[in-house]
Amino acid sequence: MCKFIPGLYAMVGMRFYGEGKRLERLVLTKLRHWQQDPQRKPLLLTGAPGVRKTWLLQDWGKKYFANVAYFNFAAHPEYQQFFTAPYAVAKAVAQLQLASTQPIYPEKTLIILDAIDDCPVVINALPAFRASAIPYQVVAAARGYGLRQATWPSGAVEQLTVYPLTFTEFLHACGDHNLVAYLESINELAPLPDFFFHALSEKLKMYFMIGGMPATVAPWAQAQDVVALSAALRALSAACERTFLCTPMLQDVPKLSLLWQSIPQQLVRVNKKFNYRGVKVGARAREYARALQWLQDTGLVHKVVRAATPTGPLVAASVAPGFKLYPLDVGLLRHAMQIAPPALMQGEFLFSAFNGALSETFVLQSLLPQYGNEIYYWSQLNPFYAIDFLLPQDEAVIPLALKVPAKLAWRSLNKFKVRAGNVPALRVSLTLANLKMEGDMLTVPLFLVDHLKRLIGMALSEL
């Protein structure tokens, strides 16, 4: 079991959340919908270390419930003894209440079962809360690596993933609510006014520098101190690596470190296909499979698989050998690549530097909350063409290319259309250019990625 390490769960400090500007998370809307659903299931909140699942739940509970009963199973693994099969929920809750002296009132108290990754008995008890005659409101939180021990059927528990702050949430944190309102008001595929275009472009460069982790966004929103930002990123990176000690197989810790540290070098290549020889000389996939899966389950990395053919549906796509591996946050990647903040002030640097590693990481970071894990990529060799991401939308496959200048993106998108037999209803190019629609080609400025699913829907309606 992973020992409870205070610095691991509170990387920079709760003060950034209780004072000054707040970090408003869009996931709160989904939490409110869950709370108001009369047929709600037990909720399981997952997410990588440092995305502040615990703070989010506690803050939400204080706002919308009579009280919060919080139980941390990493700090108190003995709490597991209250959950035994067949699961008697009322008895378990009563014992938790007595052990902690926290009052629990059905329908009024938010029960938080935190850090349950190493607690299979608690994980498998979650569906019993819905079957209980007493209407408890229970939310569990985990990083995700322990969920492979779950034995409940699909749909028995509602799951929700917390990601780093999106660009939209970053704008809120910096007090740029007017820019958020403007982005939400866009209802036509036409160029944006220069005032908003330039303002958003500058804010995007800041986001590439800072990233979306609360431990970096919050202090930046408070003081905008580059030195403090660098210190926060160093601490955050070190904290991510400390989570490797939570793997049940301690012999995998060196492999986890090698995989994690190899990601920047893997992404700087033109063909970003992950190569195990880039991890260690002589490394083989089977030796690192378990460690790589643990990193994925924990949310520290995201794996994008190569589709064998450029046709859909993606949910049934045949998978070709090869995948790309991205870190959870563009700020962490920028820090790992030792890119100085002033370099980001050059617009095309966001795309051109290190073969677009930063821009791809940023885009995936935004796509995941919109599309989940149903994201692929496509490429071919001799000559080399690449579509950075394939997206599922309305039973269609939408190819998405990131290139500067735009003609490079169009080249790959045109090749993809030919290979797909002219099937794609829409092709999307993400660039530094303004928003426009020409035929079946939608050009979207990079700062609009949070609204990409909505914009694609608008484009498909026009077509």
Short mmCIF file of C-alpha atoms in Angstrom, two decimals:
data_model
loop_
_atom_site.label_atom_id
_atom_site.label_comp_id
_atom_site.label_asym_id
_atom_site.label_seq_id
_atom_site.Cartn_x
_atom_site.Cartn_y
_atom_site.Cartn_z
CA MET A 1 0.00 0.00 0.00
CA CYS A 2 1.19 3.51 -0.77
CA LYS A 3 2.06 5.28 2.45
CA PHE A 4 0.36 8.57 3.23
CA ILE A 5 2.80 11.33 2.34
CA PRO A 6 1.44 14.79 3.27
CA GLY A 7 3.55 16.61 0.69
CA LEU A 8 2.23 14.30 -1.99
CA TYR A 9 -1.40 15.21 -1.43
CA ALA A 10 -0.91 18.93 -0.77
CA MET A 11 1.82 19.91 -3.17
CA VAL A 12 1.82 23.65 -2.71
CA GLY A 13 -0.77 24.35 -0.07
CA MET A 14 -4.48 24.87 0.33
CA ARG A 15 -4.03 28.60 0.88
CA PHE A 16 -4.05 29.18 -2.88
CA TYR A 17 -7.64 27.98 -2.91
CA GLY A 18 -8.99 29.79 0.09
CA GLU A 19 -7.55 33.24 -0.50
CA GLY A 20 -7.71 35.70 -3.36
CA LYS A 21 -8.81 34.47 -6.76
CA ARG A 22 -10.47 31.08 -6.81
CA LEU A 23 -9.95 28.27 -9.28
CA GLU A 24 -13.41 27.71 -10.68
CA ARG A 25 -13.59 24.21 -12.15
CA LEU A 26 -16.07 23.40 -14.91
CA VAL A 27 -16.47 19.89 -13.54
CA LEU A 28 -18.52 21.42 -10.71
CA THR A 29 -21.45 21.59 -13.14
CA LYS A 30 -21.31 17.82 -13.57
CA LEU A 31 -21.10 17.33 -9.82
CA ARG A 32 -24.21 19.45 -9.36
CA HIS A 33 -26.07 17.40 -11.97
CA TRP A 34 -25.11 14.25 -10.10
CA GLN A 35 -26.31 15.70 -6.80
CA GLN A 36 -29.69 16.65 -8.29
CA ASP A 37 -30.27 13.32 -10.05
CA PRO A 38 -32.86 11.30 -8.07
CA GLN A 39 -31.52 8.10 -9.69
CA ARG A 40 -27.88 8.89 -8.96
CA LYS A 41 -25.35 6.11 -8.56
CA PRO A 42 -22.32 6.21 -6.29
CA LEU A 43 -19.79 8.55 -7.89
CA LEU A 44 -16.14 7.74 -8.45
CA LEU A 45 -13.86 10.70 -9.15
CA THR A 46 -10.54 9.86 -10.78
CA GLY A 47 -7.63 11.99 -11.89
CA ALA A 48 -3.88 12.34 -11.81
CA PRO A 49 -1.95 13.47 -8.75
CA GLY A 50 -2.09 17.22 -8.36
CA VAL A 51 -5.41 17.92 -10.10
CA ARG A 52 -6.93 18.58 -6.65
CA LYS A 53 -9.69 15.99 -6.49
CA THR A 54 -9.80 16.17 -2.68
CA TRP A 55 -10.01 19.95 -2.50
CA LEU A 56 -12.62 20.00 -5.26
CA LEU A 57 -14.89 17.55 -3.42
CA GLN A 58 -14.48 19.20 -0.04
CA ASP A 59 -15.12 22.68 -1.41
CA TRP A 60 -18.17 21.46 -3.32
CA GLY A 61 -19.45 19.66 -0.22
CA LYS A 62 -19.14 22.77 1.95
CA LYS A 63 -21.14 24.79 -0.58
CA TYR A 64 -24.00 22.43 -1.35
CA PHE A 65 -24.38 19.98 1.56
CA ALA A 66 -25.26 20.38 5.20
CA ASN A 67 -21.90 18.86 6.15
CA VAL A 68 -19.07 16.74 4.78
CA ALA A 69 -17.84 13.46 6.26
CA TYR A 70 -14.33 12.92 4.93
CA PHE A 71 -12.40 9.64 5.18
CA ASN A 72 -8.86 9.24 3.83
CA PHE A 73 -7.98 5.58 3.33
CA ALA A 74 -4.30 6.31 2.64
CA ALA A 75 -3.97 7.99 6.03
CA HIS A 76 -6.23 5.41 7.74
CA PRO A 77 -6.01 2.06 5.93
CA GLU A 78 -7.69 0.44 8.94
CA TYR A 79 -10.99 1.92 7.75
CA GLN A 80 -11.08 -0.87 5.17
CA GLN A 81 -12.07 -3.31 7.92
CA PHE A 82 -15.52 -1.70 8.04
CA PHE A 83 -16.25 -2.97 4.52
CA THR A 84 -16.70 -6.73 4.26
CA ALA A 85 -18.68 -8.80 1.77
CA PRO A 86 -21.62 -9.13 1.73
CA TYR A 87 -21.50 -5.37 2.04
CA ALA A 88 -23.63 -3.94 4.84
CA VAL A 89 -23.55 -0.28 3.97
CA ALA A 90 -25.44 1.00 6.99
CA LYS A 91 -23.13 -0.87 9.33
CA ALA A 92 -20.00 0.38 7.55
CA VAL A 93 -21.22 3.99 7.65
CA ALA A 94 -22.08 3.68 11.34
CA GLN A 95 -18.59 2.40 12.11
CA LEU A 96 -16.97 5.18 10.07
CA GLN A 97 -19.07 7.70 11.97
CA LEU A 98 -18.03 6.29 15.34
CA ALA A 99 -14.36 6.00 14.40
CA SER A 100 -14.12 9.56 13.18
CA THR A 101 -16.81 11.28 15.30
CA GLN A 102 -18.11 12.90 12.12
CA PRO A 103 -21.93 13.12 11.96
CA ILE A 104 -23.56 11.58 8.87
CA TYR A 105 -27.12 12.47 7.93
CA PRO A 106 -28.69 10.63 4.98
CA GLU A 107 -29.52 12.94 2.05
CA LYS A 108 -27.76 15.86 3.77
CA THR A 109 -24.17 14.72 4.27
CA LEU A 110 -21.64 14.29 1.50
CA ILE A 111 -19.58 11.19 2.30
CA ILE A 112 -16.11 11.31 0.71
CA LEU A 113 -14.10 8.10 0.56
CA ASP A 114 -10.68 9.36 -0.53
CA ALA A 115 -7.53 7.60 -1.80
CA ILE A 116 -9.13 4.17 -2.23
CA ASP A 117 -6.73 2.91 -4.93
CA ASP A 118 -5.18 0.34 -2.61
CA CYS A 119 -8.52 -0.67 -1.08
CA PRO A 120 -10.20 -3.28 -3.32
CA VAL A 121 -12.77 -4.08 -0.65
CA VAL A 122 -13.90 -0.41 -0.63
CA ILE A 123 -13.84 -0.16 -4.42
CA ASN A 124 -16.07 -3.20 -4.76
CA ALA A 125 -18.43 -1.97 -2.04
CA LEU A 126 -19.40 1.17 -3.98
CA PRO A 127 -22.40 -0.33 -5.88
CA ALA A 128 -23.88 -1.42 -2.55
CA PHE A 129 -24.52 2.22 -1.64
CA ARG A 130 -27.09 2.47 -4.44
CA ALA A 131 -28.78 -0.73 -3.31
CA SER A 132 -28.93 0.50 0.27
CA ALA A 133 -32.34 1.43 1.67
CA ILE A 134 -30.72 4.51 3.21
CA PRO A 135 -30.11 7.26 0.61
CA TYR A 136 -26.47 8.05 1.30
CA GLN A 137 -24.68 10.51 -0.97
CA VAL A 138 -21.25 9.00 -1.43
CA VAL A 139 -18.35 10.03 -3.63
CA ALA A 140 -15.08 8.12 -3.82
CA ALA A 141 -11.79 9.53 -5.13
CA ALA A 142 -8.88 7.64 -6.63
CA ARG A 143 -6.02 8.11 -9.02
CA GLY A 144 -7.25 5.18 -11.04
CA TYR A 145 -4.51 2.58 -10.83
CA GLY A 146 -6.47 0.47 -8.33
CA LEU A 147 -9.66 0.30 -10.38
CA ARG A 148 -8.51 -2.79 -12.24
CA GLN A 149 -9.45 -4.62 -9.06
CA ALA A 150 -13.11 -3.60 -9.44
CA THR A 151 -15.49 -6.52 -9.92
CA TRP A 152 -18.70 -4.56 -10.44
CA PRO A 153 -20.35 -4.55 -13.86
CA SER A 154 -20.18 -1.64 -16.25
CA GLY A 155 -22.58 1.14 -15.27
CA ALA A 156 -22.85 0.18 -11.61
CA VAL A 157 -20.89 3.26 -10.58
CA GLU A 158 -20.83 6.67 -12.24
CA GLN A 159 -17.29 7.75 -13.08
CA LEU A 160 -15.97 11.25 -13.63
CA THR A 161 -12.39 12.27 -14.46
CA VAL A 162 -10.77 15.49 -13.27
CA TYR A 163 -8.14 16.88 -15.64
CA PRO A 164 -5.76 19.84 -15.30
CA LEU A 165 -7.37 23.22 -15.81
CA THR A 166 -8.40 23.88 -19.39
CA PHE A 167 -7.51 27.12 -21.13
CA THR A 168 -11.03 28.34 -20.35
CA GLU A 169 -10.57 27.61 -16.64
CA PHE A 170 -7.18 29.30 -16.78
CA LEU A 171 -8.82 32.46 -18.15
CA HIS A 172 -11.33 32.37 -15.29
CA ALA A 173 -8.50 31.97 -12.76
CA CYS A 174 -6.72 35.01 -14.21
CA GLY A 175 -9.89 37.09 -14.01
CA ASP A 176 -10.45 37.24 -17.78
CA HIS A 177 -14.15 36.45 -17.54
CA ASN A 178 -14.91 38.75 -20.46
CA LEU A 179 -12.77 36.62 -22.77
CA VAL A 180 -14.53 33.47 -21.57
CA ALA A 181 -17.91 35.09 -22.21
CA TYR A 182 -16.82 36.08 -25.68
CA LEU A 183 -15.63 32.56 -26.56
CA GLU A 184 -18.93 31.12 -25.38
CA SER A 185 -20.84 33.65 -27.50
CA ILE A 186 -19.27 32.60 -30.81
CA ASN A 187 -22.10 31.30 -32.97
CA GLU A 188 -20.74 31.55 -36.49
CA LEU A 189 -17.67 30.27 -38.29
CA ALA A 190 -16.30 33.69 -39.16
CA PRO A 191 -13.08 35.54 -38.27
CA LEU A 192 -12.88 36.95 -34.75
CA PRO A 193 -12.40 40.70 -34.23
CA ASP A 194 -8.74 41.68 -33.87
CA PHE A 195 -9.17 42.80 -30.26
CA PHE A 196 -10.28 39.37 -29.04
CA PHE A 197 -8.00 37.45 -31.40
CA HIS A 198 -4.84 39.18 -30.20
CA ALA A 199 -5.84 39.14 -26.53
CA LEU A 200 -6.57 35.40 -26.61
CA SER A 201 -3.38 34.67 -28.54
CA GLU A 202 -1.32 36.38 -25.81
CA LYS A 203 -3.16 34.54 -23.04
CA LEU A 204 -2.50 31.25 -24.84
CA LYS A 205 1.24 31.87 -24.73
CA MET A 206 0.95 32.35 -20.98
CA TYR A 207 -0.92 29.06 -20.65
CA PHE A 208 1.86 27.23 -22.50
CA MET A 209 4.30 28.68 -19.98
CA ILE A 210 2.23 27.87 -16.88
CA GLY A 211 0.20 24.81 -17.79
CA GLY A 212 -3.06 23.80 -16.21
CA MET A 213 -2.05 22.24 -12.91
CA PRO A 214 -3.65 24.02 -9.94
CA ALA A 215 -0.29 24.17 -8.14
CA THR A 216 1.03 26.44 -10.91
CA VAL A 217 -2.10 28.30 -12.02
CA ALA A 218 -3.13 29.44 -8.53
CA PRO A 219 0.15 31.13 -7.52
CA TRP A 220 0.47 32.69 -10.99
CA ALA A 221 -3.02 34.14 -10.73
CA GLN A 222 -2.03 35.60 -7.36
CA ALA A 223 1.38 37.14 -8.08
CA GLN A 224 2.45 36.44 -11.71
CA ASP A 225 5.96 35.65 -10.48
CA VAL A 226 8.09 33.72 -13.00
CA VAL A 227 10.60 32.64 -10.34
CA ALA A 228 7.81 31.28 -8.14
CA LEU A 229 6.32 29.55 -11.17
CA SER A 230 9.59 27.75 -11.89
CA ALA A 231 9.80 26.64 -8.27
CA ALA A 232 6.21 25.38 -8.37
CA LEU A 233 6.88 23.39 -11.55
CA ARG A 234 10.00 21.82 -10.04
CA ALA A 235 8.06 20.83 -6.92
CA LEU A 236 5.19 19.50 -9.01
CA SER A 237 7.47 17.44 -11.23
CA ALA A 238 9.21 15.97 -8.20
CA ALA A 239 5.85 15.19 -6.58
CA CYS A 240 4.70 13.36 -9.73
CA GLU A 241 7.81 11.19 -9.59
CA ARG A 242 7.24 10.47 -5.90
CA THR A 243 3.94 8.88 -6.81
CA PHE A 244 5.94 6.07 -8.45
CA LEU A 245 6.50 4.77 -4.93
CA CYS A 246 2.78 3.95 -4.83
CA THR A 247 3.12 1.14 -7.36
CA PRO A 248 2.48 -2.25 -5.77
CA MET A 249 5.50 -3.60 -7.67
CA LEU A 250 8.46 -1.62 -6.30
CA GLN A 251 10.75 -3.24 -8.88
CA ASP A 252 8.85 -1.15 -11.46
CA VAL A 253 9.91 2.19 -9.94
CA PRO A 254 13.10 2.51 -12.06
CA LYS A 255 11.07 1.63 -15.18
CA LEU A 256 8.46 4.24 -14.32
CA SER A 257 11.18 6.87 -13.99
CA LEU A 258 12.77 5.92 -17.31
CA LEU A 259 9.43 5.98 -19.12
CA TRP A 260 8.46 9.33 -17.62
CA GLN A 261 11.81 10.96 -18.35
CA SER A 262 11.87 9.68 -21.95
CA ILE A 263 8.61 11.38 -23.00
CA PRO A 264 10.10 14.76 -24.03
CA GLN A 265 12.69 13.04 -26.25
CA GLN A 266 10.00 10.81 -27.76
CA LEU A 267 7.83 13.80 -28.69
CA VAL A 268 10.51 15.92 -30.33
CA ARG A 269 10.91 13.51 -33.23
CA VAL A 270 9.04 14.16 -36.49
CA ASN A 271 7.47 10.73 -36.24
CA LYS A 272 6.31 10.81 -32.63
CA LYS A 273 5.63 7.07 -32.47
CA PHE A 274 6.81 5.85 -29.08
CA ASN A 275 10.02 3.83 -29.30
CA TYR A 276 11.11 1.69 -26.36
CA ARG A 277 14.72 2.06 -27.48
CA GLY A 278 14.30 5.70 -26.54
CA VAL A 279 13.66 4.59 -22.96
CA LYS A 280 16.74 2.42 -22.56
CA VAL A 281 19.13 0.67 -24.90
CA GLY A 282 17.79 -2.81 -25.54
CA ALA A 283 14.43 -2.12 -23.85
CA ARG A 284 11.49 -4.22 -25.00
CA ALA A 285 7.79 -3.59 -24.82
CA ARG A 286 6.97 -6.60 -22.65
CA GLU A 287 9.47 -5.45 -20.00
CA TYR A 288 7.77 -2.07 -19.65
CA ALA A 289 4.13 -2.95 -20.34
CA ARG A 290 3.09 -3.10 -16.68
CA ALA A 291 4.87 0.13 -15.76
CA LEU A 292 3.39 1.94 -18.76
CA GLN A 293 -0.11 0.75 -17.87
CA TRP A 294 0.36 2.02 -14.31
CA LEU A 295 1.33 5.47 -15.60
CA GLN A 296 -1.78 5.49 -17.79
CA ASP A 297 -4.07 4.31 -15.01
CA THR A 298 -2.68 6.99 -12.71
CA GLY A 299 -3.37 9.69 -15.30
CA LEU A 300 0.21 10.91 -15.49
CA VAL A 301 0.43 10.03 -19.18
CA HIS A 302 -2.06 9.65 -22.01
CA LYS A 303 -1.64 7.11 -24.79
CA VAL A 304 -2.95 7.88 -28.27
CA VAL A 305 -3.09 4.78 -30.48
CA ARG A 306 -2.51 4.73 -34.22
CA ALA A 307 -5.53 3.79 -36.33
CA ALA A 308 -4.72 1.27 -39.04
CA THR A 309 -7.03 2.88 -41.58
CA PRO A 310 -8.31 6.45 -42.04
CA THR A 311 -11.94 5.34 -41.92
CA GLY A 312 -14.32 4.86 -38.99
CA PRO A 313 -16.15 4.37 -36.83
CA LEU A 314 -13.31 4.99 -34.39
CA VAL A 315 -14.91 2.94 -31.65
CA ALA A 316 -14.33 -0.12 -33.85
CA ALA A 317 -11.09 1.10 -35.43
CA SER A 318 -8.48 -1.51 -36.14
CA VAL A 319 -5.30 -0.61 -34.32
CA ALA A 320 -1.97 -0.47 -36.09
CA PRO A 321 1.36 -0.99 -34.31
CA GLY A 322 2.49 2.18 -32.64
CA PHE A 323 1.25 4.85 -30.27
CA LYS A 324 2.16 8.31 -29.04
CA LEU A 325 2.63 9.08 -25.36
CA TYR A 326 1.93 12.50 -23.86
CA PRO A 327 2.35 13.90 -20.32
CA LEU A 328 -0.74 15.14 -18.53
CA ASP A 329 0.17 18.84 -18.73
CA VAL A 330 1.84 21.18 -21.22
CA GLY A 331 3.42 23.23 -18.42
CA LEU A 332 5.17 20.15 -17.05
CA LEU A 333 6.40 19.30 -20.56
CA ARG A 334 7.68 22.84 -21.10
CA HIS A 335 9.53 22.61 -17.79
CA ALA A 336 11.00 19.20 -18.66
CA MET A 337 12.19 20.53 -22.02
CA GLN A 338 13.81 23.51 -20.23
CA ILE A 339 12.13 26.01 -22.55
CA ALA A 340 12.59 29.53 -21.23
CA PRO A 341 9.34 31.54 -20.91
CA PRO A 342 10.50 34.34 -23.27
CA ALA A 343 10.76 31.84 -26.13
CA LEU A 344 7.00 31.26 -25.94
CA MET A 345 6.30 34.89 -26.78
CA GLN A 346 7.13 34.13 -30.40
CA GLY A 347 3.85 32.96 -31.86
CA GLU A 348 5.03 30.25 -34.25
CA PHE A 349 7.26 28.77 -31.55
CA LEU A 350 4.15 27.18 -30.04
CA PHE A 351 3.87 25.01 -33.17
CA SER A 352 7.40 24.79 -34.52
CA ALA A 353 9.42 24.13 -31.36
CA PHE A 354 10.41 20.51 -30.91
CA ASN A 355 8.25 19.47 -33.87
CA GLY A 356 5.06 20.72 -32.26
CA ALA A 357 5.36 18.70 -29.05
CA LEU A 358 3.97 21.53 -26.93
CA SER A 359 1.00 22.30 -29.16
CA GLU A 360 0.03 18.62 -29.48
CA THR A 361 0.17 18.15 -25.71
CA PHE A 362 -1.96 21.25 -25.19
CA VAL A 363 -4.55 20.15 -27.75
CA LEU A 364 -4.83 16.64 -26.30
CA GLN A 365 -5.17 18.19 -22.84
CA SER A 366 -8.23 20.05 -24.13
CA LEU A 367 -9.67 17.19 -26.21
CA LEU A 368 -9.77 14.67 -23.37
CA PRO A 369 -12.54 16.44 -21.38
CA GLN A 370 -14.55 16.74 -24.60
CA TYR A 371 -14.01 13.33 -26.21
CA GLY A 372 -12.69 11.06 -23.47
CA ASN A 373 -10.26 8.37 -24.55
CA GLU A 374 -11.79 7.79 -28.00
CA ILE A 375 -8.97 9.70 -29.70
CA TYR A 376 -6.63 8.17 -32.28
CA TYR A 377 -4.03 9.36 -34.76
CA TRP A 378 -3.05 8.30 -38.27
CA SER A 379 0.21 8.37 -40.17
CA GLN A 380 1.96 6.82 -43.15
CA LEU A 381 5.59 6.56 -44.20
CA ASN A 382 7.37 7.05 -47.52
CA PRO A 383 6.33 9.79 -47.95
CA PHE A 384 5.49 10.79 -44.41
CA TYR A 385 2.04 12.19 -43.70
CA ALA A 386 0.43 12.54 -40.30
CA ILE A 387 -2.95 13.44 -38.87
CA ASP A 388 -2.30 14.39 -35.28
CA PHE A 389 -5.70 13.37 -33.93
CA LEU A 390 -8.79 11.55 -35.21
CA LEU A 391 -11.98 12.51 -33.38
CA PRO A 392 -15.36 10.75 -33.20
CA GLN A 393 -18.31 13.07 -33.82
CA ASP A 394 -21.84 12.14 -34.87
CA GLU A 395 -20.67 8.73 -36.16
CA ALA A 396 -18.11 10.52 -38.35
CA VAL A 397 -14.32 10.56 -38.20
CA ILE A 398 -12.91 14.09 -38.03
CA PRO A 399 -9.21 14.44 -38.95
CA LEU A 400 -7.38 17.15 -37.02
CA ALA A 401 -3.97 18.49 -38.07
CA LEU A 402 -1.70 20.97 -36.29
CA LYS A 403 0.80 22.70 -38.52
CA VAL A 404 2.36 26.10 -39.22
CA PRO A 405 2.12 27.35 -41.87
CA ALA A 406 -1.41 26.21 -42.55
CA LYS A 407 -0.49 24.77 -45.97
CA LEU A 408 1.44 21.98 -44.24
CA ALA A 409 -1.70 20.97 -42.36
CA TRP A 410 -3.73 21.10 -45.56
CA ARG A 411 -1.20 18.81 -47.28
CA SER A 412 -1.69 16.04 -44.70
CA LEU A 413 -5.45 16.60 -44.57
CA ASN A 414 -5.70 16.34 -48.36
CA LYS A 415 -3.70 13.11 -48.33
CA PHE A 416 -5.91 11.73 -45.57
CA LYS A 417 -9.04 12.53 -47.59
CA VAL A 418 -7.67 10.66 -50.60
CA ARG A 419 -6.67 7.65 -48.50
CA ALA A 420 -10.10 7.65 -46.83
CA GLY A 421 -11.88 7.60 -50.19
CA ASN A 422 -13.20 11.16 -49.78
CA VAL A 423 -15.19 9.97 -46.76
CA PRO A 424 -14.42 12.69 -44.15
CA ALA A 425 -17.35 15.09 -44.00
CA LEU A 426 -15.07 17.69 -42.44
CA ARG A 427 -11.36 18.35 -42.05
CA VAL A 428 -9.99 20.56 -39.28
CA SER A 429 -6.76 22.55 -39.24
CA LEU A 430 -5.55 24.04 -35.96
CA THR A 431 -3.22 26.97 -36.61
CA LEU A 432 -2.42 30.50 -35.48
CA ALA A 433 -4.75 31.86 -38.18
CA ASN A 434 -8.24 33.22 -37.56
CA LEU A 435 -11.42 31.17 -37.60
CA LYS A 436 -12.82 30.40 -41.04
CA MET A 437 -14.68 27.75 -43.04
CA GLU A 438 -13.78 27.00 -46.65
CA GLY A 439 -15.59 24.09 -48.26
CA ASP A 440 -15.05 21.10 -46.01
CA MET A 441 -11.98 22.65 -44.34
CA LEU A 442 -12.43 24.30 -40.94
CA THR A 443 -9.53 26.42 -39.71
CA VAL A 444 -9.57 27.01 -35.96
CA PRO A 445 -7.18 29.19 -33.93
CA LEU A 446 -5.42 27.22 -31.25
CA PHE A 447 -7.02 29.14 -28.37
CA LEU A 448 -10.47 27.88 -29.42
CA VAL A 449 -9.71 24.20 -28.82
CA ASP A 450 -11.89 24.04 -25.69
CA HIS A 451 -14.84 24.80 -28.00
CA LEU A 452 -13.77 22.46 -30.79
CA LYS A 453 -16.55 19.92 -30.37
CA ARG A 454 -19.16 22.68 -30.57
CA LEU A 455 -17.47 24.31 -33.57
CA ILE A 456 -17.24 20.99 -35.39
CA GLY A 457 -20.95 20.48 -34.75
CA MET A 458 -21.65 23.89 -36.28
CA ALA A 459 -19.49 23.06 -39.31
CA LEU A 460 -21.18 19.70 -39.86
CA SER A 461 -24.57 21.44 -39.73
CA GLU A 462 -23.46 23.86 -42.43
CA LEU A 463 -22.18 21.04 -44.63
#
